[in-house]
Coordinates of C-alpha atoms in Angstrom, one line a residue:
M16 CA -2.1 -18.6 -57.4
K17 CA -3.3 -16.4 -60.3
I18 CA -1.4 -16.6 -63.3
T19 CA -0.9 -13.3 -64.9
A20 CA 1.1 -12.3 -68.3
N21 CA 4.1 -11.2 -66.8
A22 CA 4.8 -14.4 -64.8
I23 CA 4.2 -16.3 -68.4
T24 CA 6.7 -14.1 -69.9
I25 CA 9.4 -14.4 -67.4
T26 CA 9.0 -18.0 -67.4
R27 CA 9.1 -17.9 -71.5
M28 CA 12.5 -15.7 -71.0
I29 CA 13.9 -18.2 -68.7
L30 CA 13.4 -21.5 -70.3
V31 CA 14.0 -20.6 -73.7
P32 CA 18.3 -21.2 -73.7
F33 CA 17.3 -24.8 -73.0
P34 CA 15.8 -26.0 -75.6
C35 CA 18.1 -23.8 -77.6
A36 CA 21.2 -25.7 -76.3
W37 CA 19.2 -29.1 -77.4
L38 CA 18.5 -27.8 -80.6
A39 CA 22.2 -27.0 -81.5
Q40 CA 23.8 -30.2 -79.7
G41 CA 21.4 -32.7 -79.4
D42 CA 21.1 -35.8 -81.5
F43 CA 18.2 -36.2 -84.1
M44 CA 15.3 -36.9 -81.4
Q45 CA 16.5 -34.5 -79.1
R46 CA 16.5 -31.5 -81.7
W47 CA 13.0 -32.4 -82.6
I48 CA 11.8 -32.3 -79.1
A49 CA 13.5 -29.0 -78.8
F50 CA 12.2 -27.8 -82.0
F51 CA 8.6 -28.4 -80.7
L52 CA 9.5 -27.0 -77.0
L53 CA 10.2 -23.9 -79.0
I54 CA 7.5 -23.9 -81.0
L55 CA 5.3 -24.2 -77.6
L56 CA 7.3 -21.2 -75.9
A57 CA 6.6 -19.3 -78.8
M58 CA 3.1 -20.0 -78.6
T59 CA 3.0 -18.6 -75.0
D60 CA 3.7 -15.3 -76.4
F61 CA -0.1 -15.0 -77.7
V62 CA -1.1 -16.5 -74.4
D63 CA 0.5 -13.6 -72.4
G64 CA -0.8 -11.3 -74.6
W65 CA -4.2 -12.3 -74.3
L66 CA -4.3 -12.4 -70.4
A67 CA -2.7 -8.9 -70.6
R68 CA -5.9 -7.9 -72.6
C69 CA -8.3 -9.8 -70.1
Q70 CA -6.2 -8.3 -67.0
G71 CA -5.3 -5.2 -68.4
P72 CA -1.8 -4.4 -69.8
T73 CA 0.9 -3.2 -67.6
K74 CA 4.2 -1.2 -68.4
L75 CA 5.8 -4.1 -66.8
G76 CA 4.5 -6.2 -69.3
A77 CA 5.5 -3.7 -72.2
L78 CA 8.9 -3.7 -71.1
L79 CA 9.0 -7.6 -71.0
D80 CA 7.3 -9.0 -73.7
P81 CA 9.6 -7.4 -76.4
V82 CA 13.1 -8.7 -74.3
A83 CA 11.4 -12.1 -74.1
D84 CA 11.1 -11.9 -77.8
K85 CA 15.0 -10.7 -78.4
I86 CA 16.0 -13.5 -76.1
F87 CA 13.9 -16.0 -78.3
T88 CA 15.5 -14.7 -81.6
A89 CA 19.1 -14.4 -79.7
G90 CA 18.6 -18.0 -78.2
V91 CA 17.8 -19.6 -81.7
A92 CA 20.3 -17.7 -83.9
L93 CA 23.1 -18.9 -81.9
A94 CA 22.2 -22.3 -81.9
F95 CA 21.6 -22.2 -85.4
T96 CA 25.3 -20.9 -86.0
V97 CA 26.6 -23.9 -83.7
M98 CA 24.6 -26.5 -86.3
G99 CA 26.3 -25.1 -89.3
A100 CA 23.1 -23.1 -90.3
F101 CA 24.0 -19.6 -90.0
H102 CA 27.3 -17.9 -90.8
A103 CA 28.6 -15.8 -87.9
A104 CA 28.1 -12.7 -89.7
V105 CA 24.4 -13.6 -90.1
V106 CA 23.9 -13.9 -86.4
A107 CA 26.0 -10.9 -85.4
V108 CA 23.2 -8.6 -87.8
M109 CA 20.6 -10.4 -86.1
L110 CA 21.4 -9.8 -82.7
G111 CA 23.1 -6.5 -83.5
R112 CA 19.4 -5.1 -84.8
E113 CA 17.9 -5.9 -81.8
F114 CA 20.8 -4.4 -79.6
F115 CA 21.3 -1.3 -81.4
L116 CA 17.6 -0.6 -81.6
T117 CA 17.4 -1.2 -78.2
A118 CA 20.3 1.5 -77.6
F119 CA 18.6 3.7 -80.1
R120 CA 15.2 3.5 -78.3
S121 CA 16.9 5.1 -75.3
M122 CA 18.6 7.7 -77.4
L123 CA 15.7 8.8 -78.2
L124 CA 13.5 8.9 -75.6
Q125 CA 15.9 10.9 -73.5
R126 CA 15.1 13.6 -76.2
G127 CA 11.5 12.8 -75.7
Q128 CA 10.6 11.1 -78.8
R129 CA 9.3 7.9 -79.3
L130 CA 9.0 5.7 -82.7
Q131 CA 5.9 3.6 -83.6
V132 CA 6.4 -0.1 -84.6
S133 CA 6.3 -0.2 -88.3
T134 CA 4.6 -2.6 -90.0
L135 CA 7.9 -4.0 -91.9
A136 CA 9.4 -4.6 -88.2
K137 CA 6.3 -6.6 -87.4
L138 CA 6.9 -8.6 -90.7
K139 CA 10.5 -9.0 -89.9
T140 CA 9.3 -10.7 -86.5
I141 CA 7.0 -13.3 -88.5
F142 CA 9.6 -14.1 -91.0
Q143 CA 12.2 -14.5 -88.8
M144 CA 10.5 -17.1 -86.3
G145 CA 8.8 -18.6 -89.5
G146 CA 12.2 -18.8 -91.1
F147 CA 13.7 -20.5 -88.2
G148 CA 11.2 -23.1 -88.3
T149 CA 11.3 -23.4 -92.5
I150 CA 15.3 -23.8 -91.8
F151 CA 14.9 -26.5 -89.2
V152 CA 12.3 -28.1 -91.5
T153 CA 14.8 -28.0 -94.5
L154 CA 17.6 -29.5 -92.5
F155 CA 15.6 -32.2 -90.8
A156 CA 12.4 -33.1 -92.3
P157 CA 12.6 -36.3 -94.3
Q158 CA 11.4 -35.8 -97.8
P159 CA 8.9 -35.0 -99.3
W160 CA 7.7 -33.3 -96.0
H161 CA 10.8 -31.0 -96.1
A162 CA 8.7 -29.0 -99.0
Q163 CA 5.0 -30.0 -98.3
L164 CA 4.9 -28.8 -94.5
P165 CA 5.8 -25.2 -95.7
A166 CA 3.3 -25.6 -98.2
T167 CA 0.8 -26.8 -96.2
V168 CA 1.3 -23.7 -94.0
G169 CA 1.2 -21.3 -96.6
L170 CA -2.1 -22.6 -98.2
L171 CA -3.7 -22.5 -94.4
F172 CA -2.3 -18.5 -94.5
A173 CA -3.6 -18.0 -97.9
A174 CA -7.1 -19.6 -97.0
A175 CA -7.2 -17.4 -94.0
W176 CA -6.7 -14.4 -96.2
A177 CA -9.5 -15.7 -99.0
Y178 CA -11.9 -16.4 -96.1
R179 CA -12.1 -13.3 -94.4
K180 CA -11.9 -11.1 -98.0
L181 CA -15.0 -13.2 -98.8
N182 CA -16.7 -12.7 -95.9
H183 CA -15.9 -8.7 -96.1
Q184 CA -13.6 -8.8 -93.4
N185 CA -10.3 -6.6 -92.8
A186 CA -7.7 -9.1 -93.3
P187 CA -4.0 -8.3 -91.7
T188 CA -1.6 -6.7 -94.4
W189 CA 1.1 -9.5 -93.1
V190 CA -1.1 -12.9 -94.1
L191 CA -0.5 -12.5 -97.8
P192 CA 3.4 -12.0 -97.6
V193 CA 3.6 -15.0 -95.2
A194 CA 1.9 -16.9 -97.4
A195 CA 4.1 -16.4 -100.6
A196 CA 7.4 -17.0 -98.1
F197 CA 6.1 -20.4 -97.2
A198 CA 5.2 -21.2 -100.7
Y199 CA 8.4 -20.3 -101.6
V200 CA 10.5 -22.4 -99.3
A201 CA 8.0 -25.1 -100.6
L202 CA 9.5 -24.5 -103.9
A203 CA 12.9 -24.1 -102.8
N204 CA 12.8 -27.1 -101.1
S205 CA 11.7 -29.0 -103.9
L206 CA 14.1 -27.9 -106.6
L207 CA 17.0 -27.1 -104.6
P208 CA 19.6 -28.7 -102.5
P209 CA 19.1 -28.4 -99.0
A210 CA 22.3 -26.3 -98.3
V211 CA 21.0 -24.0 -101.2
S212 CA 17.6 -23.8 -99.9
V213 CA 18.8 -22.7 -96.6
D214 CA 21.2 -20.0 -98.1
T215 CA 18.3 -18.3 -99.8
Q216 CA 15.7 -18.4 -96.4
T217 CA 18.8 -16.9 -94.3
A218 CA 19.1 -13.9 -97.4
I219 CA 15.2 -13.4 -97.0
I220 CA 15.6 -13.1 -93.3
V221 CA 18.9 -10.8 -93.3
F222 CA 17.1 -8.5 -95.7
M223 CA 14.2 -8.1 -93.7
T224 CA 16.2 -7.7 -90.4
L225 CA 18.3 -4.7 -92.4
A226 CA 15.3 -3.1 -94.0
S227 CA 13.1 -3.1 -90.8
A228 CA 16.2 -1.3 -88.8
L229 CA 16.8 1.0 -91.7
V230 CA 13.2 2.3 -91.2
Y231 CA 13.6 3.0 -87.8
L232 CA 17.2 5.1 -88.4
H233 CA 15.7 7.0 -91.3
R234 CA 12.8 8.3 -89.0
G235 CA 14.8 8.8 -86.0
W236 CA 18.4 9.8 -86.7
R237 CA 17.5 13.4 -87.7
L238 CA 16.2 13.9 -84.1
L239 CA 19.5 13.0 -82.7
W240 CA 22.0 14.7 -84.8
P241 CA 24.1 17.1 -83.8
A242 CA 23.3 17.1 -80.5
V243 CA 24.9 13.5 -79.8
H244 CA 25.6 12.9 -76.2
V245 CA 28.4 10.8 -74.3
S246 CA 26.1 8.3 -73.1
D247 CA 24.7 7.9 -77.1
A248 CA 28.5 6.8 -77.9
A249 CA 28.4 4.2 -74.3
R250 CA 25.4 3.1 -75.9
C251 CA 26.1 2.4 -79.6
L252 CA 29.4 0.7 -78.3
W253 CA 27.3 -1.7 -76.3
S254 CA 25.1 -2.3 -79.0
I255 CA 28.0 -3.5 -81.2
S256 CA 30.6 -5.2 -78.7
Y257 CA 27.7 -8.0 -77.5
P258 CA 26.5 -9.2 -80.5
V259 CA 29.8 -9.3 -82.3
C260 CA 31.1 -10.9 -79.2
A261 CA 28.6 -13.5 -78.8
A262 CA 28.4 -14.6 -83.0
Y263 CA 32.3 -14.9 -82.8
W264 CA 32.6 -16.8 -79.5
V265 CA 30.1 -19.1 -80.2
T266 CA 31.4 -20.3 -83.6
V267 CA 34.8 -20.7 -82.5
N268 CA 33.4 -22.5 -79.1
P269 CA 30.1 -24.3 -79.1
Q270 CA 30.2 -25.4 -75.4
L271 CA 30.0 -21.6 -74.8
L272 CA 26.5 -21.6 -76.2
L273 CA 24.0 -21.7 -72.9
P274 CA 25.7 -19.4 -70.7
L275 CA 25.8 -16.8 -73.9
I276 CA 22.5 -16.9 -74.2
F277 CA 21.7 -16.2 -70.8
W278 CA 24.4 -13.6 -70.8
L279 CA 23.0 -11.9 -73.8
G280 CA 19.3 -12.0 -71.8
F281 CA 20.5 -10.2 -69.1
E282 CA 22.3 -7.5 -71.3
L283 CA 18.8 -7.1 -72.8
V284 CA 17.0 -6.9 -69.5
H285 CA 19.3 -4.3 -68.8
G286 CA 18.5 -2.5 -72.2
G287 CA 14.9 -2.5 -71.5
I288 CA 15.6 -1.1 -67.8
D289 CA 17.6 1.6 -69.6
N290 CA 14.4 2.5 -72.1
V291 CA 12.4 3.0 -68.8
V292 CA 14.9 4.9 -67.1
S293 CA 15.4 7.3 -70.5
A294 CA 11.8 7.7 -70.7
N295 CA 11.0 8.8 -67.3
N296 CA 14.2 10.8 -66.8
R297 CA 15.6 12.8 -70.0
H298 CA 18.8 14.4 -67.7
V299 CA 20.6 10.7 -67.5
T300 CA 23.7 11.0 -68.7
T301 CA 25.2 8.1 -67.8
T302 CA 24.4 4.4 -68.0
Y303 CA 25.1 1.1 -66.7
L304 CA 25.4 -0.1 -69.9
A305 CA 28.6 1.5 -70.3
Y306 CA 30.1 -0.5 -67.3
S307 CA 28.7 -3.4 -68.9
T308 CA 30.5 -3.2 -72.2
L309 CA 33.9 -2.0 -70.2
L310 CA 33.8 -5.3 -68.3
L311 CA 33.0 -7.4 -71.9
L312 CA 36.1 -5.8 -73.3
L313 CA 38.6 -6.3 -70.3
F314 CA 37.3 -9.6 -70.0
W315 CA 38.2 -10.5 -74.0
L316 CA 41.3 -8.7 -73.8
T317 CA 42.8 -10.0 -70.6
A318 CA 41.5 -13.8 -71.6
T319 CA 42.8 -13.6 -75.2
T320 CA 46.3 -12.0 -74.5
A321 CA 47.0 -13.7 -70.8
W322 CA 45.0 -16.4 -70.5
L323 CA 43.5 -19.0 -73.1
P324 CA 42.2 -18.5 -77.2
A325 CA 38.5 -18.6 -77.3
T326 CA 38.5 -21.8 -78.4
Q327 CA 39.8 -23.0 -75.0
W328 CA 37.9 -21.2 -72.8
P329 CA 35.6 -22.9 -70.4
P330 CA 32.0 -22.1 -69.9
A331 CA 32.4 -21.4 -66.3
A332 CA 34.6 -18.7 -67.3
I333 CA 31.6 -17.5 -69.1
W334 CA 29.4 -18.1 -66.5
L335 CA 31.2 -16.0 -64.3
M336 CA 30.8 -13.0 -66.5
V337 CA 27.2 -14.0 -66.8
G338 CA 26.7 -13.2 -62.8
M339 CA 29.1 -10.0 -63.3
S340 CA 26.6 -9.1 -65.9
G341 CA 23.5 -10.2 -63.9
L342 CA 24.8 -8.1 -60.8
L343 CA 25.2 -4.9 -63.1
C344 CA 21.5 -4.9 -64.3
A345 CA 20.2 -5.8 -60.9
K346 CA 22.1 -2.7 -59.6
A347 CA 20.5 -0.6 -62.4
A348 CA 17.4 -2.2 -61.7
W349 CA 17.7 -1.2 -57.9
K350 CA 19.2 2.3 -58.5
N351 CA 16.0 3.0 -60.6
K352 CA 13.4 1.1 -58.6
Q353 CA 11.0 3.6 -57.6
M354 CA 10.8 4.4 -61.1
L355 CA 10.4 0.6 -62.1
I356 CA 7.5 0.2 -59.6
S357 CA 5.6 2.9 -60.6
S358 CA 5.9 2.1 -64.5
A359 CA 4.5 -1.3 -63.4
T360 CA 1.3 0.1 -61.9

């Protein structure tokens, strides 16, 4: 059977939640196993990119690949929240950035506008992925490895940049900032207590997350205002509700971690479908994301007023909502199947 880039991407999307759950709730050995599994899954991003170039890129791959990266970010960020490394506000910002820019992209696409991925956005992804690794090493690597490992990685990046320069080759602009970031982590881990070092690394990740989002907003907001549609408001409410709810729920009830990752995954796929539909049909004025948001808010109101506080919600209740969200996502895909099929060719 032929292995395709899209098959690898979908496999990564399905598998990511499980090592994230082990990372958050396992013992010392399980956490290290989960850490290396996540590294392997992250590396498959390069594999499916290489296959896409060899086999020819598809529009379906262009939809799935960024969604897979967002699911990876969401899963690890929620796991770090359960571990106590991230405050709920931090994960809300990180998830909010991904959800809001997904919604923002649909708003622009409906107006025939596209925003190119900025260099800062690429740096944000690198700093997030690398930051997850250095925070884990800071918390769980024995001394002096918690400083030596990031120092070694930083030296490798700096050596790669110097090698290309000495051979008169173009070096990617992000290599030196990443090398400097790893050098900072090595220095911080040598001089600061682990908790303080983690806080400074988290601050850098949050700064890059917000800065990259503000660049997109600065470029695109003038294209929306003042012709704001009802569907724009629905997408904005969706992009705020899910990150805030997920960040709060996983903080007060860590047992909800695994179903929450799958729930967010379905919604991010749903948002990707909305992007495709908006790009191909600018006359769409309603979106299934509105129904999904209404379902979320009704569940929260019903559960908190007539049932149990979030600290006592059983995971089965969230799995039920995962199924409902998956059905809405499938319905959106089925309704626009011709558009999605044509976009995959």
